[in-house]
GROMACS .gro file of C-alpha atoms in nm:
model
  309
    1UNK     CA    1  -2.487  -1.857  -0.569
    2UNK     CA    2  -2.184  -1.777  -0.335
    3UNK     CA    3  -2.171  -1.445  -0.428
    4UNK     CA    4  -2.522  -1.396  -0.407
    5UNK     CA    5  -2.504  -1.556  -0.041
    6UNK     CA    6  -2.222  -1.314   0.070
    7UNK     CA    7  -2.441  -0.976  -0.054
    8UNK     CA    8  -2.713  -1.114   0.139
    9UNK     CA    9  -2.471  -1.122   0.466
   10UNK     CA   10  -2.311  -0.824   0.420
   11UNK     CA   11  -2.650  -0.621   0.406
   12UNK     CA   12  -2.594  -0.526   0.045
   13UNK     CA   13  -2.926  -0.646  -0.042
   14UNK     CA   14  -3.100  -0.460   0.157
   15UNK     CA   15  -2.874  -0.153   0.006
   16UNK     CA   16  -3.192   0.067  -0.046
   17UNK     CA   17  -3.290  -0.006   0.335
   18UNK     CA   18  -3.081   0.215   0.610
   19UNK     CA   19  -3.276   0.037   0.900
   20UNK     CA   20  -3.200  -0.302   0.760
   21UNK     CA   21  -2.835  -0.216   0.702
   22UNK     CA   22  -2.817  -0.092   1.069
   23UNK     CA   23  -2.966  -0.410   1.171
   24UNK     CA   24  -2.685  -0.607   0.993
   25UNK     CA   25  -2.446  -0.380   1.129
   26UNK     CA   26  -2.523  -0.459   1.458
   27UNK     CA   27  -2.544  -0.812   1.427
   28UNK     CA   28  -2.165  -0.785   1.345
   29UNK     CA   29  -2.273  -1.041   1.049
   30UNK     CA   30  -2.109  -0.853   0.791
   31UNK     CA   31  -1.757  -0.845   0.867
   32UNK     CA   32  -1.815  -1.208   1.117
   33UNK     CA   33  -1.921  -1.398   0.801
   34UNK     CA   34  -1.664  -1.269   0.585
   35UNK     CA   35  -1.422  -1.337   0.805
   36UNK     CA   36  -1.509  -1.674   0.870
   37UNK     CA   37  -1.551  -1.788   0.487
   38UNK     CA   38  -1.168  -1.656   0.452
   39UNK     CA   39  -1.081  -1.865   0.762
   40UNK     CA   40  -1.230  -2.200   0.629
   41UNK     CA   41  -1.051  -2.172   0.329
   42UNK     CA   42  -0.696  -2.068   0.438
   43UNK     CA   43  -0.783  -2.412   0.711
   44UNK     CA   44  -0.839  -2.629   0.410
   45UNK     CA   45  -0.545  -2.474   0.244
   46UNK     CA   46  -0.312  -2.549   0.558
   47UNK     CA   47  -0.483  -2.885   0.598
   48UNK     CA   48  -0.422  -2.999   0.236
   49UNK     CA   49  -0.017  -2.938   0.339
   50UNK     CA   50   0.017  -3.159   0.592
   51UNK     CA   51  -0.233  -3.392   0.471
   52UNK     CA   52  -0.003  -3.678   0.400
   53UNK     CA   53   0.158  -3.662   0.764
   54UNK     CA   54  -0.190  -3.689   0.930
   55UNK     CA   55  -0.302  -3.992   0.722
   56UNK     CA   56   0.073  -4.171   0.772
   57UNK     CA   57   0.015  -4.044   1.154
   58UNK     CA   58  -0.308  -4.193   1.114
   59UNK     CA   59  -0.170  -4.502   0.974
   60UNK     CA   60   0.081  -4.503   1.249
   61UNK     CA   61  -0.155  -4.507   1.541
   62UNK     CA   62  -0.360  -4.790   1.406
   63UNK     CA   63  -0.044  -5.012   1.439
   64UNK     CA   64   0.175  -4.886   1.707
   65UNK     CA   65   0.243  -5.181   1.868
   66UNK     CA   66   0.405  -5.322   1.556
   67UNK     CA   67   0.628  -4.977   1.514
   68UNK     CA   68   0.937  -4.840   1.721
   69UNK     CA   69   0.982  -4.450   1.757
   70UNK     CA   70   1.254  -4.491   1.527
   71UNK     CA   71   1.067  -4.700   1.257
   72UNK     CA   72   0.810  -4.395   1.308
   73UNK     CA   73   1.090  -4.134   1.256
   74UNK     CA   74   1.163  -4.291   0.940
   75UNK     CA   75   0.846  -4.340   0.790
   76UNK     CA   76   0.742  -3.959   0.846
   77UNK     CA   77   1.084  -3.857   0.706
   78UNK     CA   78   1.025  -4.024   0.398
   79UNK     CA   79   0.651  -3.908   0.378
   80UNK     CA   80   0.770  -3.578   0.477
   81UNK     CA   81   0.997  -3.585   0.164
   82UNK     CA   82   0.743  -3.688  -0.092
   83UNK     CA   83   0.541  -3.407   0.023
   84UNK     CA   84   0.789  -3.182  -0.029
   85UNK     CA   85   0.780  -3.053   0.345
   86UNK     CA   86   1.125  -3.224   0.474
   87UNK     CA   87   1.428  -3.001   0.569
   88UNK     CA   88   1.766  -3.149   0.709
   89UNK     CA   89   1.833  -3.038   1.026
   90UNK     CA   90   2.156  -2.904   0.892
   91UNK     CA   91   2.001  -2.665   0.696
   92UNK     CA   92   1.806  -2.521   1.054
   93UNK     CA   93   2.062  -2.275   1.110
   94UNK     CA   94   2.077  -2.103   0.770
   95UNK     CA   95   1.724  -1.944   0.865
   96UNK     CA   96   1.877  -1.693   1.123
   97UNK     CA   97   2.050  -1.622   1.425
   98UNK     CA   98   1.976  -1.839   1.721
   99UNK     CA   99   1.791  -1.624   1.994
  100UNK     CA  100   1.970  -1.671   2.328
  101UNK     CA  101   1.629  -1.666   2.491
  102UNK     CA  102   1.480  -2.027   2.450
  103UNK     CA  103   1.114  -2.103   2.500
  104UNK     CA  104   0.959  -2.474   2.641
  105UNK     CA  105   0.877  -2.637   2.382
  106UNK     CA  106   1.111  -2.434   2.075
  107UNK     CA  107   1.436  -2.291   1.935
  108UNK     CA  108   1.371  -1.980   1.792
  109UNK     CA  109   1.571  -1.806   1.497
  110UNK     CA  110   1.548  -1.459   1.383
  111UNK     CA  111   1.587  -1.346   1.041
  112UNK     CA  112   1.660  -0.971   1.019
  113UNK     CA  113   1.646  -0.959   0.625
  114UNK     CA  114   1.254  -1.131   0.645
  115UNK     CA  115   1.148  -0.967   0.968
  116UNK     CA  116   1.042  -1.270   1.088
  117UNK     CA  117   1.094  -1.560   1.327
  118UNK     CA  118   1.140  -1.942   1.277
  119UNK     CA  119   1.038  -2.194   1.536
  120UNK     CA  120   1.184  -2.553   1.573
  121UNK     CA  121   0.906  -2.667   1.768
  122UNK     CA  122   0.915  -3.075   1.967
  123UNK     CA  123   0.552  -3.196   1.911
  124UNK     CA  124   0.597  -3.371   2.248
  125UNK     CA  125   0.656  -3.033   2.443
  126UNK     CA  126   0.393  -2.962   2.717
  127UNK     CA  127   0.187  -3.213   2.596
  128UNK     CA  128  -0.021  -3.293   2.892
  129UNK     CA  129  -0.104  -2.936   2.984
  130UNK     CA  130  -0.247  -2.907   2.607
  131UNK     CA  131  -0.394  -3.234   2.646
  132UNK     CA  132  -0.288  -3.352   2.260
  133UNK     CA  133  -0.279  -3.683   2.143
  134UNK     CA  134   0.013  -3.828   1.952
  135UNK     CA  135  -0.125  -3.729   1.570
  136UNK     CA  136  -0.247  -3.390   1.710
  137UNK     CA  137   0.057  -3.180   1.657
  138UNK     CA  138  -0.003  -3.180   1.295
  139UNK     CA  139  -0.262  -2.963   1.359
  140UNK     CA  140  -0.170  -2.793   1.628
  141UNK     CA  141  -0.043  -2.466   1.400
  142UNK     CA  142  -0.359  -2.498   1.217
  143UNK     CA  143  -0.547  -2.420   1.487
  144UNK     CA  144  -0.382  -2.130   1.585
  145UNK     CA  145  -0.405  -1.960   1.259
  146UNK     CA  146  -0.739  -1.976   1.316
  147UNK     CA  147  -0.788  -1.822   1.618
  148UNK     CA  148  -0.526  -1.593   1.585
  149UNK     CA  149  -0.477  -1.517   1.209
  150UNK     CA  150  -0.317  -1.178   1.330
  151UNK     CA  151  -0.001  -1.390   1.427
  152UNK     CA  152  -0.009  -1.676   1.149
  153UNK     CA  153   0.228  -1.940   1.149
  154UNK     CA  154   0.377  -2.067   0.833
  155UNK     CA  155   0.462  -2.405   0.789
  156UNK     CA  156   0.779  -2.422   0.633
  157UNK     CA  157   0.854  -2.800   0.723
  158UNK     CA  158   0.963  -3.098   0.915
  159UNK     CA  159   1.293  -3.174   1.033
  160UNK     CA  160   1.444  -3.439   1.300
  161UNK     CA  161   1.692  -3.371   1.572
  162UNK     CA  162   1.837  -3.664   1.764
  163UNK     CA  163   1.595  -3.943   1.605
  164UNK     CA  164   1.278  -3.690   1.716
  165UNK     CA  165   1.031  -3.511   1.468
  166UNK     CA  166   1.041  -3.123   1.506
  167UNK     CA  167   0.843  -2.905   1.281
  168UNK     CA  168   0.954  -2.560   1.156
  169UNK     CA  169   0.665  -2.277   1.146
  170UNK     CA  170   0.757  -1.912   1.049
  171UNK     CA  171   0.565  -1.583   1.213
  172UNK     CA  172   0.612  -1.229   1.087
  173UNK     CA  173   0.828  -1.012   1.381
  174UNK     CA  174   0.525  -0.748   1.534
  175UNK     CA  175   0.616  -0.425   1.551
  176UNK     CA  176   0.566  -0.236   1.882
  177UNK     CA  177   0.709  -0.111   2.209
  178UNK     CA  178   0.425  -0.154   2.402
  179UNK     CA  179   0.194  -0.400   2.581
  180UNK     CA  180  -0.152  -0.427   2.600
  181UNK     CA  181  -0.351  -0.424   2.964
  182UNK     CA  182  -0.533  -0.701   3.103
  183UNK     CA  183  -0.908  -0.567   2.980
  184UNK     CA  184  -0.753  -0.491   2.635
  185UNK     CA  185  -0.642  -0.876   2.617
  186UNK     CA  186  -0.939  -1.015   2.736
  187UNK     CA  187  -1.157  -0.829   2.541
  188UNK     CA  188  -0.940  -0.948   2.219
  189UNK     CA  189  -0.965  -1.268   2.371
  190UNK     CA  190  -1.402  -1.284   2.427
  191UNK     CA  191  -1.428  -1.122   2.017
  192UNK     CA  192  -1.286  -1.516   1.923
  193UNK     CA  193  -1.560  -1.668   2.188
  194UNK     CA  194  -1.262  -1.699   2.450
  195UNK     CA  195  -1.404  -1.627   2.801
  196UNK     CA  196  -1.239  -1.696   3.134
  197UNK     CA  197  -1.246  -2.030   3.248
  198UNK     CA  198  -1.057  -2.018   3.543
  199UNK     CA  199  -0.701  -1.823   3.688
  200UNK     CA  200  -0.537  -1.915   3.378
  201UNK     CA  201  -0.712  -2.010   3.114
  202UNK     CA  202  -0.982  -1.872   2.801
  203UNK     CA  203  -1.213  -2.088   2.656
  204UNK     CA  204  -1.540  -2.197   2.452
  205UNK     CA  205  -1.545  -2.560   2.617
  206UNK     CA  206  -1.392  -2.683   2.257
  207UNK     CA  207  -1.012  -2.514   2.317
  208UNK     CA  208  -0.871  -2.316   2.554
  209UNK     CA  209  -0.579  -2.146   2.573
  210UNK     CA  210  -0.328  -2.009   2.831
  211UNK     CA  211   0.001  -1.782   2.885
  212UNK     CA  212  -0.142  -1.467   2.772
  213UNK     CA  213  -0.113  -1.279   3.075
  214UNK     CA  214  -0.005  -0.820   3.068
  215UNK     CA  215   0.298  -0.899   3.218
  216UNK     CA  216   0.448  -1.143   2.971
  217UNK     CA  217   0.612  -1.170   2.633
  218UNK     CA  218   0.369  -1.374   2.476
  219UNK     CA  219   0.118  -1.104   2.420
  220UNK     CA  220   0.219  -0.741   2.180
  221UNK     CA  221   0.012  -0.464   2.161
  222UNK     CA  222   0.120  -0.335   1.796
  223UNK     CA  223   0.142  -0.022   1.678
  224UNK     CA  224  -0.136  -0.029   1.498
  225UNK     CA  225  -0.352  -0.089   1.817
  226UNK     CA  226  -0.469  -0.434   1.789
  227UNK     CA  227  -0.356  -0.676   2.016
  228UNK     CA  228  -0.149  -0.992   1.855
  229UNK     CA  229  -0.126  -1.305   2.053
  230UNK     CA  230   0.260  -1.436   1.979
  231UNK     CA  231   0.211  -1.803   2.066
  232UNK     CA  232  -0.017  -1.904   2.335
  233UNK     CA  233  -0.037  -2.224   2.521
  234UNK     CA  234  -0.343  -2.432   2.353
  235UNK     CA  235  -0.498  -2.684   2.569
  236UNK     CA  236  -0.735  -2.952   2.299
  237UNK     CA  237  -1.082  -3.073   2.459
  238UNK     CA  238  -1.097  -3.294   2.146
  239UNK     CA  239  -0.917  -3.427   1.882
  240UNK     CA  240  -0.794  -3.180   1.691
  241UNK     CA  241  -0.977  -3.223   1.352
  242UNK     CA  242  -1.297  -3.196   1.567
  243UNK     CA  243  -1.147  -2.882   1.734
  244UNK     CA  244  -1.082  -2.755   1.363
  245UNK     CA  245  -1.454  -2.828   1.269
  246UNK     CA  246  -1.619  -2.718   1.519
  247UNK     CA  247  -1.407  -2.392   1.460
  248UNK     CA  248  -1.494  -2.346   1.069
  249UNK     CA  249  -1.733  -2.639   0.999
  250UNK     CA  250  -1.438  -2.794   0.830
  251UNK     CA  251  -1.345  -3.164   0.933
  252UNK     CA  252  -0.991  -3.215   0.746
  253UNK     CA  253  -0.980  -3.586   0.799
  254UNK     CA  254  -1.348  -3.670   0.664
  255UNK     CA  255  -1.342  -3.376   0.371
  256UNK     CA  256  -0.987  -3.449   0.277
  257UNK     CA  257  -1.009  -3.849   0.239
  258UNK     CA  258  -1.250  -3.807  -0.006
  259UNK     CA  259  -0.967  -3.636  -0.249
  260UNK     CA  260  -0.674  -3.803  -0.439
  261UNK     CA  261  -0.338  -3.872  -0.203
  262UNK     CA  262  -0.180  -3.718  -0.468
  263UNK     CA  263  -0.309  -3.388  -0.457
  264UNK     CA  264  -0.151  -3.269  -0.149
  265UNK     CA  265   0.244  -3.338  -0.334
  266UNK     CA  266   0.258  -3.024  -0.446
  267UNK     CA  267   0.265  -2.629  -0.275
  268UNK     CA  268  -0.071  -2.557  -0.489
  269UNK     CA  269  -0.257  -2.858  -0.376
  270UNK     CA  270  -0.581  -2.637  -0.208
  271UNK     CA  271  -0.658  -2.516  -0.598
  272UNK     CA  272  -0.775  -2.915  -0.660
  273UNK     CA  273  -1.003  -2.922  -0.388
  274UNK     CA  274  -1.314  -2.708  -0.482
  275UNK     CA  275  -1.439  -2.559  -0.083
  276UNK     CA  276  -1.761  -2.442  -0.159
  277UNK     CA  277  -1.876  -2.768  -0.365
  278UNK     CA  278  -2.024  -2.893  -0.006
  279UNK     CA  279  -2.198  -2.519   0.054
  280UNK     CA  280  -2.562  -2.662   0.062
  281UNK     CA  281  -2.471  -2.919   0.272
  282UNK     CA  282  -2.269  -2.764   0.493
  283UNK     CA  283  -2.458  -2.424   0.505
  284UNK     CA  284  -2.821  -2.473   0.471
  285UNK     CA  285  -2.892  -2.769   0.265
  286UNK     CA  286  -3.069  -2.728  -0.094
  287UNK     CA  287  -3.266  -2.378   0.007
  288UNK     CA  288  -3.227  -2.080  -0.159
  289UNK     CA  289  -2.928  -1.818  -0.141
  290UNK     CA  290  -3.176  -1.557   0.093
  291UNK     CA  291  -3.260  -1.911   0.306
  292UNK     CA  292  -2.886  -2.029   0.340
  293UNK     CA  293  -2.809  -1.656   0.451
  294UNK     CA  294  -3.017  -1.646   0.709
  295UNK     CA  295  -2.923  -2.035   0.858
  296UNK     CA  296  -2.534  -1.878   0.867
  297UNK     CA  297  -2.679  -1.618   1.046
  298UNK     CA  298  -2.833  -1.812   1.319
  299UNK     CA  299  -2.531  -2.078   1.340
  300UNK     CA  300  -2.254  -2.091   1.631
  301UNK     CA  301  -2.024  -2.001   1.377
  302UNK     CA  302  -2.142  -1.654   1.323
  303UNK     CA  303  -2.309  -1.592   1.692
  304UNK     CA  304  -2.006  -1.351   1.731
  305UNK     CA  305  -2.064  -1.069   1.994
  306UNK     CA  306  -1.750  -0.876   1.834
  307UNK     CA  307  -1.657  -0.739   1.473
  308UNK     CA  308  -1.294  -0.809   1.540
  309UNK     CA  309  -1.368  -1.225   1.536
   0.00000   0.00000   0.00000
């Protein structure tokens, strides 16, 4: 039925019809729907990692005033561990050569050999400018890869450095010499439904993000042409599981309690959870594939104005 959904999208049904095709082409639902089935699935992929942190988070929360920062520490360490996701912090420097440079909120490593950079990034860093709660910064990557899969963070861990939780992402280096102008970045920016807000910040009234200005470092034009957004400032209207749903109609805390704990203790724990056994009921109920087709079509998710989102 998926498949049959996805044709139906992507104008194949209508194969024999050049004005319908046009139609679909226009609509930017082809490549917009495609797109954003992808996106779900690499979010319930990155969610099912760090599962076990946001329920022990979670946990945490519910009982704070019966746990010290250290205690907290602790108890994410040893989660952190059973999930396979915990790195000593005296392994941190094996990943490449310091960068002199240091950001707000990371220390940054290069790694020639892997063309890539690692970032040791404080979950408390600027957190009242992106208005994130104390469990959001589990997510905080997540959310980034979505609107900016271009520049995808990999989460390669958590570490601790003086009795404080850091986690370690990985981005691929871009390569370019140039920059993109101001038009070019906000026109990148409105084809993921980020529109000016105000001096500084882009926005849907969900997220909104900030420090991507011509004139900085934060934003590559590559030489391929398409503008990559390094890492951006996100500021969170919500918690971030709504943030993630309302992004791909994918609520990690409600979808993922349903599953056994224990599927999220090893790298291949997205395989157990089957993403499109909710597809009626999260896109279009019990119709058929031509009716669920047309629902995507109409929903915020896919009212794109861009082929590049």
């Amino acid at each position: 039925m998926f498949k049959t959904i996805i044709k139906l999208l992507k104008g194949k049904h209508h194969a024999g019809s050049n004005e319908n095709a046009e139609n679909v082409r226009q609509q930017h639902v082809c490549s917009g729907i495609h797109r954003f089935a992808s996106r779900r699935e690499q979010a319930i992929s990155d969610c099912c990692r760090v599962r076990l942190l946001a329920k022990a988070l979670q946990d945490q929360r519910s009982r704070a005033s019966d746990c010290s920062p250290g205690d907290q520490v602790r108890e994410l360490t040893e989660i952190a561990k059973a999930a396979g996701l915990w790195i000593d912090y005296n392994q941190v420097a094996a990943l490449g050569a310091l960068v002199s440079k240091r950001t707000g909120e990371s220390e940054v490593y290069w790694n020639r050999a892997e063309s890539s950079f690692y970032k040791i990034k404080s979950p408390e860093a600027k957190r009242p400018l992106k208005h994130t709660g104390e469990t959001d910064w589990v997510y905080e990557h997540i959310i980034h890869n979505i609107l900016f899969p271009e520049c995808a963070y990999e989460l390669i861990g958590v570490t601790a450095k003086i009795r404080e939780i850091r986690v370690v992402l990985k981005q691929q280096a871009v390569k370019t010499e140039s920059f993109p102008t101001l038009p070019m970045i906000e026109s990148a920016l409105a084809s993921r439904g980020l529109v000016k807000e105000d001096r500084f910040f882009y926005g849907d009234g969900v997220v909104s993000v900030t420090d991507v200005g011509e004139h900085g470092d934060n934003v590559l034009l590559g030489d391929d042409g398409q503008v990559y957004f390094i890492d951006p400032l996100i500021r969170l209207h919500k918690a971030a599981e709504d943030v993630i749903e309302f992004l791909t109609g994918f609520n990690p805390m409600r979808e993922l309690s349903e599953q056994p704990i224990n599927a999220t203790s090893h790298p291949n724990a997205a395989a157990d959870i089957h993403i499109f056994d909710s597809l009626h009921t999260d896109w279009g109920g019990t119709g058929s594939a031509s009716e669920i087709a047309d629902s995507i079509r109409s929903a915020r998710h896919t009212n794109r104005q861009s082929e590049l989102w």
